[in-house]
Short mmCIF file of C-alpha atoms in Angstrom, two decimals:
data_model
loop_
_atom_site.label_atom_id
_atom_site.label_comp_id
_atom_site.label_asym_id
_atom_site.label_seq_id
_atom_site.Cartn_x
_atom_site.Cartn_y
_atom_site.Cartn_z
CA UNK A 1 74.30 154.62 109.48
CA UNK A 2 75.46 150.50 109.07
CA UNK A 3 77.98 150.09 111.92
CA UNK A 4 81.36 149.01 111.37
CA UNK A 5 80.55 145.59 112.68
CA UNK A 6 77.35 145.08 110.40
CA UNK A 7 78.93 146.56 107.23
CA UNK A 8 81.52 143.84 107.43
CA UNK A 9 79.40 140.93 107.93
CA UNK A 10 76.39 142.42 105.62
CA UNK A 11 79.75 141.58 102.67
CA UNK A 12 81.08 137.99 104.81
CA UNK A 13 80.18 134.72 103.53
CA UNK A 14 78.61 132.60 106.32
CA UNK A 15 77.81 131.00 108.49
CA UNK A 16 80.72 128.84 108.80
CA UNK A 17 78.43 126.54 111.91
CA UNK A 18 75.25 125.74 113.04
CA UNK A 19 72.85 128.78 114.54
CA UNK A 20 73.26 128.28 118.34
CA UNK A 21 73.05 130.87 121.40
CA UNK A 22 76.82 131.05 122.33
CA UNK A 23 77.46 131.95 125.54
CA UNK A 24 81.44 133.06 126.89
CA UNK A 25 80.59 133.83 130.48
CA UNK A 26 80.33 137.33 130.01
CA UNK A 27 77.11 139.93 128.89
CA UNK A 28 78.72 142.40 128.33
CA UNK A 29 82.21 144.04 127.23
CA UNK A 30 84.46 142.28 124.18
CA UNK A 31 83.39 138.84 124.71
CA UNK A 32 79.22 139.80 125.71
CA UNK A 33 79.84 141.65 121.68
CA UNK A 34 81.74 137.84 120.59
CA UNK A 35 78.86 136.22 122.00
CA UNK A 36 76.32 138.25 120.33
CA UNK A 37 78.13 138.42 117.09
CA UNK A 38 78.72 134.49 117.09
CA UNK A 39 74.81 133.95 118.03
CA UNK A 40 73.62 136.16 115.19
CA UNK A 41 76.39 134.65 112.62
CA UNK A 42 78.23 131.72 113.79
CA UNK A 43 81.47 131.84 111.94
CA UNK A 44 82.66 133.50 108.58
CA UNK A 45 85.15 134.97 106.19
CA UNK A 46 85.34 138.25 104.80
CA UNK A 47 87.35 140.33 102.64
CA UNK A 48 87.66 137.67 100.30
CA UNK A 49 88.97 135.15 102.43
CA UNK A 50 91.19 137.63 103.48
CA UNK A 51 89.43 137.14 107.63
CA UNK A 52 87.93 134.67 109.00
CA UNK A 53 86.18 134.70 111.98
CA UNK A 54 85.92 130.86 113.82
CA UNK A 55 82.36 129.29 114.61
CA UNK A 56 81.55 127.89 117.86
CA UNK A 57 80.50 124.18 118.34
CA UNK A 58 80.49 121.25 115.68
CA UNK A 59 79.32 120.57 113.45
CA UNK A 60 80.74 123.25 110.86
CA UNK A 61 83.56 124.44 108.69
CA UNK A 62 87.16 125.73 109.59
CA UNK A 63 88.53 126.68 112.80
CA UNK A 64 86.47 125.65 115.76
CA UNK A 65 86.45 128.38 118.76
CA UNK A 66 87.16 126.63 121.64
CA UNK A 67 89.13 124.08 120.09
CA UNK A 68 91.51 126.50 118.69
CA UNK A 69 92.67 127.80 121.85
CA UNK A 70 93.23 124.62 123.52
CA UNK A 71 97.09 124.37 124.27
CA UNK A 72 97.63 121.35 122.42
CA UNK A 73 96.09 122.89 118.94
CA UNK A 74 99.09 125.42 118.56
CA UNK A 75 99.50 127.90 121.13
CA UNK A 76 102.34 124.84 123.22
CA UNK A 77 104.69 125.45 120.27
CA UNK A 78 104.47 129.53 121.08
CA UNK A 79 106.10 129.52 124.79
CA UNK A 80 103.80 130.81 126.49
CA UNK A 81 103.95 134.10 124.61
CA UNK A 82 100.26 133.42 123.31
CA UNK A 83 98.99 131.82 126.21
CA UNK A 84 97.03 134.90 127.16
CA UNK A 85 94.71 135.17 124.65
CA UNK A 86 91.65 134.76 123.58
CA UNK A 87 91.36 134.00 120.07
CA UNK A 88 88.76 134.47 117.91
CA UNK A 89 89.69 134.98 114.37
CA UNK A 90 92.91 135.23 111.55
CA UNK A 91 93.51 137.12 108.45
CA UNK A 92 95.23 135.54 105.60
CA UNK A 93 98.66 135.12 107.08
CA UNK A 94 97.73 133.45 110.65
CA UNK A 95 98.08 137.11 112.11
CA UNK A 96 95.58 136.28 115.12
CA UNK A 97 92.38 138.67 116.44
CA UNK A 98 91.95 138.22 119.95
CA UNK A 99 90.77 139.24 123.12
CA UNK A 100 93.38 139.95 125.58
CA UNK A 101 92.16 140.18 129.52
CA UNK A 102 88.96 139.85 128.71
CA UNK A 103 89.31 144.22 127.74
CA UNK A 104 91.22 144.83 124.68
CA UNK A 105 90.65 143.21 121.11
CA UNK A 106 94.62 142.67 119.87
CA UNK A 107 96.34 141.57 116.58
CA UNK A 108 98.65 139.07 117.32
CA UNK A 109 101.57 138.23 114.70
CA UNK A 110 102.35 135.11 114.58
CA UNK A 111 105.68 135.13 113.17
CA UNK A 112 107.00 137.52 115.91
CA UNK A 113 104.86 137.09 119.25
CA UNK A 114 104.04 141.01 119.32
CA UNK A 115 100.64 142.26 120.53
CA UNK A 116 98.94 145.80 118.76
CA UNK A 117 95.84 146.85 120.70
CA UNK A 118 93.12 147.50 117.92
CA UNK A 119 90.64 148.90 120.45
CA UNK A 120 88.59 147.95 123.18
CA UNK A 121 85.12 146.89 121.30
CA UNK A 122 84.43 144.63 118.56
CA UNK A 123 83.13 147.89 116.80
CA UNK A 124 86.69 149.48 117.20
CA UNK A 125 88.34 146.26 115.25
CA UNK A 126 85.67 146.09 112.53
CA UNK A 127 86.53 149.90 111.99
CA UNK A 128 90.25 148.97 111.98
CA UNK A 129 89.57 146.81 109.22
CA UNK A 130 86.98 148.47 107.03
CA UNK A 131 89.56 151.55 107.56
CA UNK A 132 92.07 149.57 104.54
CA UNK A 133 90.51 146.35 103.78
CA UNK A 134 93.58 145.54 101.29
CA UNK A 135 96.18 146.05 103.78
CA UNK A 136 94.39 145.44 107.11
CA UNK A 137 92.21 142.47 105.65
CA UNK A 138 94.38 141.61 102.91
CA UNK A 139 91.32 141.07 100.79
CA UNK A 140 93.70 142.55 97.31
CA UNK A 141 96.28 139.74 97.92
CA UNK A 142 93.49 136.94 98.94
CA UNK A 143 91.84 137.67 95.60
CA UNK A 144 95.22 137.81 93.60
CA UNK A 145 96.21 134.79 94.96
CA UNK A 146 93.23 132.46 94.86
CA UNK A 147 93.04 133.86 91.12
CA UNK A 148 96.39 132.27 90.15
CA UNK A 149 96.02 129.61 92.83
CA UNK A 150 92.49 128.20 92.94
CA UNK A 151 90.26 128.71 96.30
CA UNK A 152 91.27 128.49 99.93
CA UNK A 153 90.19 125.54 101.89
CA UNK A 154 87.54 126.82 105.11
CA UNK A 155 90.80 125.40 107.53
CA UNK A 156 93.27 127.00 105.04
CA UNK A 157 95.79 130.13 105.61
CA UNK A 158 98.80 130.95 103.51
CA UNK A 159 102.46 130.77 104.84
CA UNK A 160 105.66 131.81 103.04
CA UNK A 161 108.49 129.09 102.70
CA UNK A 162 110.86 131.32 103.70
CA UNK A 163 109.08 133.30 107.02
CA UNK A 164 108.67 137.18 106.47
CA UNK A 165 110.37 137.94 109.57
CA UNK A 166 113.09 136.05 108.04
CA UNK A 167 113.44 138.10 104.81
CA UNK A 168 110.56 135.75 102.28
CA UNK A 169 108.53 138.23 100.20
CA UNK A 170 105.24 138.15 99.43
CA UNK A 171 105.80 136.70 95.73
CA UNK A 172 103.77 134.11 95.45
CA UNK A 173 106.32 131.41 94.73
CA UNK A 174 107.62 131.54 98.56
CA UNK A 175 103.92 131.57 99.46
CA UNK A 176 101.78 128.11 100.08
CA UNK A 177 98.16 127.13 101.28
CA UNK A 178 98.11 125.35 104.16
CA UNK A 179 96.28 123.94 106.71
CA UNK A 180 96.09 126.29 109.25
CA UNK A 181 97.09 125.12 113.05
CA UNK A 182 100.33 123.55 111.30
CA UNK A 183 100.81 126.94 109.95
CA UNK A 184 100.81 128.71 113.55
CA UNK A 185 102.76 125.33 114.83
CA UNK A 186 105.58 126.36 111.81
CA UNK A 187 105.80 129.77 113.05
CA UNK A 188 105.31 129.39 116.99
CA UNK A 189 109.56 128.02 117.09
CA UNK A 190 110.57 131.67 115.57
CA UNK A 191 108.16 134.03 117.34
CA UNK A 192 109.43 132.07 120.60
CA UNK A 193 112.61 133.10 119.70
CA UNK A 194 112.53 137.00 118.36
CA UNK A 195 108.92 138.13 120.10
CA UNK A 196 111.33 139.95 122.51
CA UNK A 197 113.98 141.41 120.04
CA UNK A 198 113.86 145.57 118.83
CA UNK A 199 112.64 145.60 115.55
CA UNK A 200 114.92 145.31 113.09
CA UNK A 201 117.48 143.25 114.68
CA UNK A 202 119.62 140.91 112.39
CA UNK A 203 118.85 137.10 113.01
CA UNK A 204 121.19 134.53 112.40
CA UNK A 205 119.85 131.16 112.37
CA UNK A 206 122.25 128.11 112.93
CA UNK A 207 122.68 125.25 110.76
CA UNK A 208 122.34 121.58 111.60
#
C-alpha cells in the first residue's frame, strides 16, 4: 500500500528547485523525514495549489526554506509568537506546516497565532491531509478560484481584504492573490494581538 506521504507527492507538481542532498542536522525524526522528502523532491504544490511545500537552495521557484524562516522575511511582524518554528510549507491561506521542537509537525494559523499538533511524523501530516483534501488542503476552493481568477503565481497565497478572524468570508470578492511573505507580514499585527484570546471573543478594532 502507497503511503500517505508518497500518495500525495505521486499527485504534486514539482520540483519547485534544483535536485540537491538537503541536509537539516538531523537523520532521523521530523526533520531526518524533511530532509529525505526535500532530497527526493525538492519543493512542490499539491492539491491544486491548494499546499505547497518550499524547496531548499536557489535557484528555484516560490518560497525558499531557509530564507523563509529568517526573522526579517515575516516571522518579526508575529511577536515572537512564531518564533519557534520550523517552517516548511503553507496551504492556500498562509496557514503554516511546521516543525515545532524539532518533535511535532503543527499547523500554524496565521491570522490567530494558534498551534494544532497534526502528529509527530511527516506520514501523520500527509494522512491529515489526504484524510479531506478540500477542507484540509483546500484543493475545492484553489481550483474554484484559479477558475474564475486565472493561476497562482509559485510565491503566491490568497488573503481576504477583510481578515477571517475579523468576520471576511470566503466570497471571492474579499479574497486577493498575493505575494506571499507580505501576506503573513498583513496578518502577523492581528495574530500578535488575539493569538492569546478564547475563541470567540468579540474584537473591537480602533480607528485612526
Amino acid at each position: 500500500m502507497t503511503s500517505p506521504l508518497r500518495h500525495l507527492v505521486s499527485g504534486a507538481r514539482g520540483p519547485a528547485g534544483l535536485r540537491r542532498s538537503v541536509d537539516l542536522g538531523a537523520t532521523a525524526g521530523i526533520l531526518g523525514e524533511l530532509g529525505g522528502l526535500l532530497s527526493a523532491v525538492n519543493g512542490f504544490s499539491a492539491c491544486n495549489a491548494g499546499i505547497q511545500v518550499f524547496r531548499a537552495g536557489t535557484p528555484g521557484l516560490g518560497p525558499e526554506l531557509s530564507q523563509w524562516n529568517h526573522p526579517e522575511m515575516w516571522k518579526n511582524t508575529y511577536g515572537g509568537i512564531a518564533d519557534g518554528l520550523f517552517c516548511f510549507g503553507q496551504d492556500l491561506f498562509g496557514v503554516q506546516f511546521a516543525v515545532q521542537d524539532r518533535t511535532t509537525v503543527v499547523a500554524f494559523d496565521s491570522e490567530t497565532g494558534r498551534i494544532t499538533p497534526l502528529g509527530t511524523t511527516l506520514e501523520a501530516w500527509a494522512a491529515w491531509l489526504l484524510d479531506d483534501v478540500d477542507v484540509h488542503g483546500c484543493r475545492a476552493y484553489a481550483t474554484a478560484w484559479q477558475d474564475q481568477c486565472g493561476p497562482l503565481g509559485h510565491s503566491q497565497r490568497l488573503v481576504p481584504w477583510r481578515l477571517f478572524a475579523l468576520g471576511g468570508t470566503y466570497d471571492f470578492d474579499n479574497v486577493t492573490a498575493k505575494d506571499a511573505a507580505r501576506c503573513m507580514r498583513i496578518r502577523g499585527p492581528l495574530a500578535r494581538q488575539i493569538h492569546e484570546l478564547p475563541q470567540g471573543t468579540t474584537i473591537t478594532l480602533a480607528s485612526g
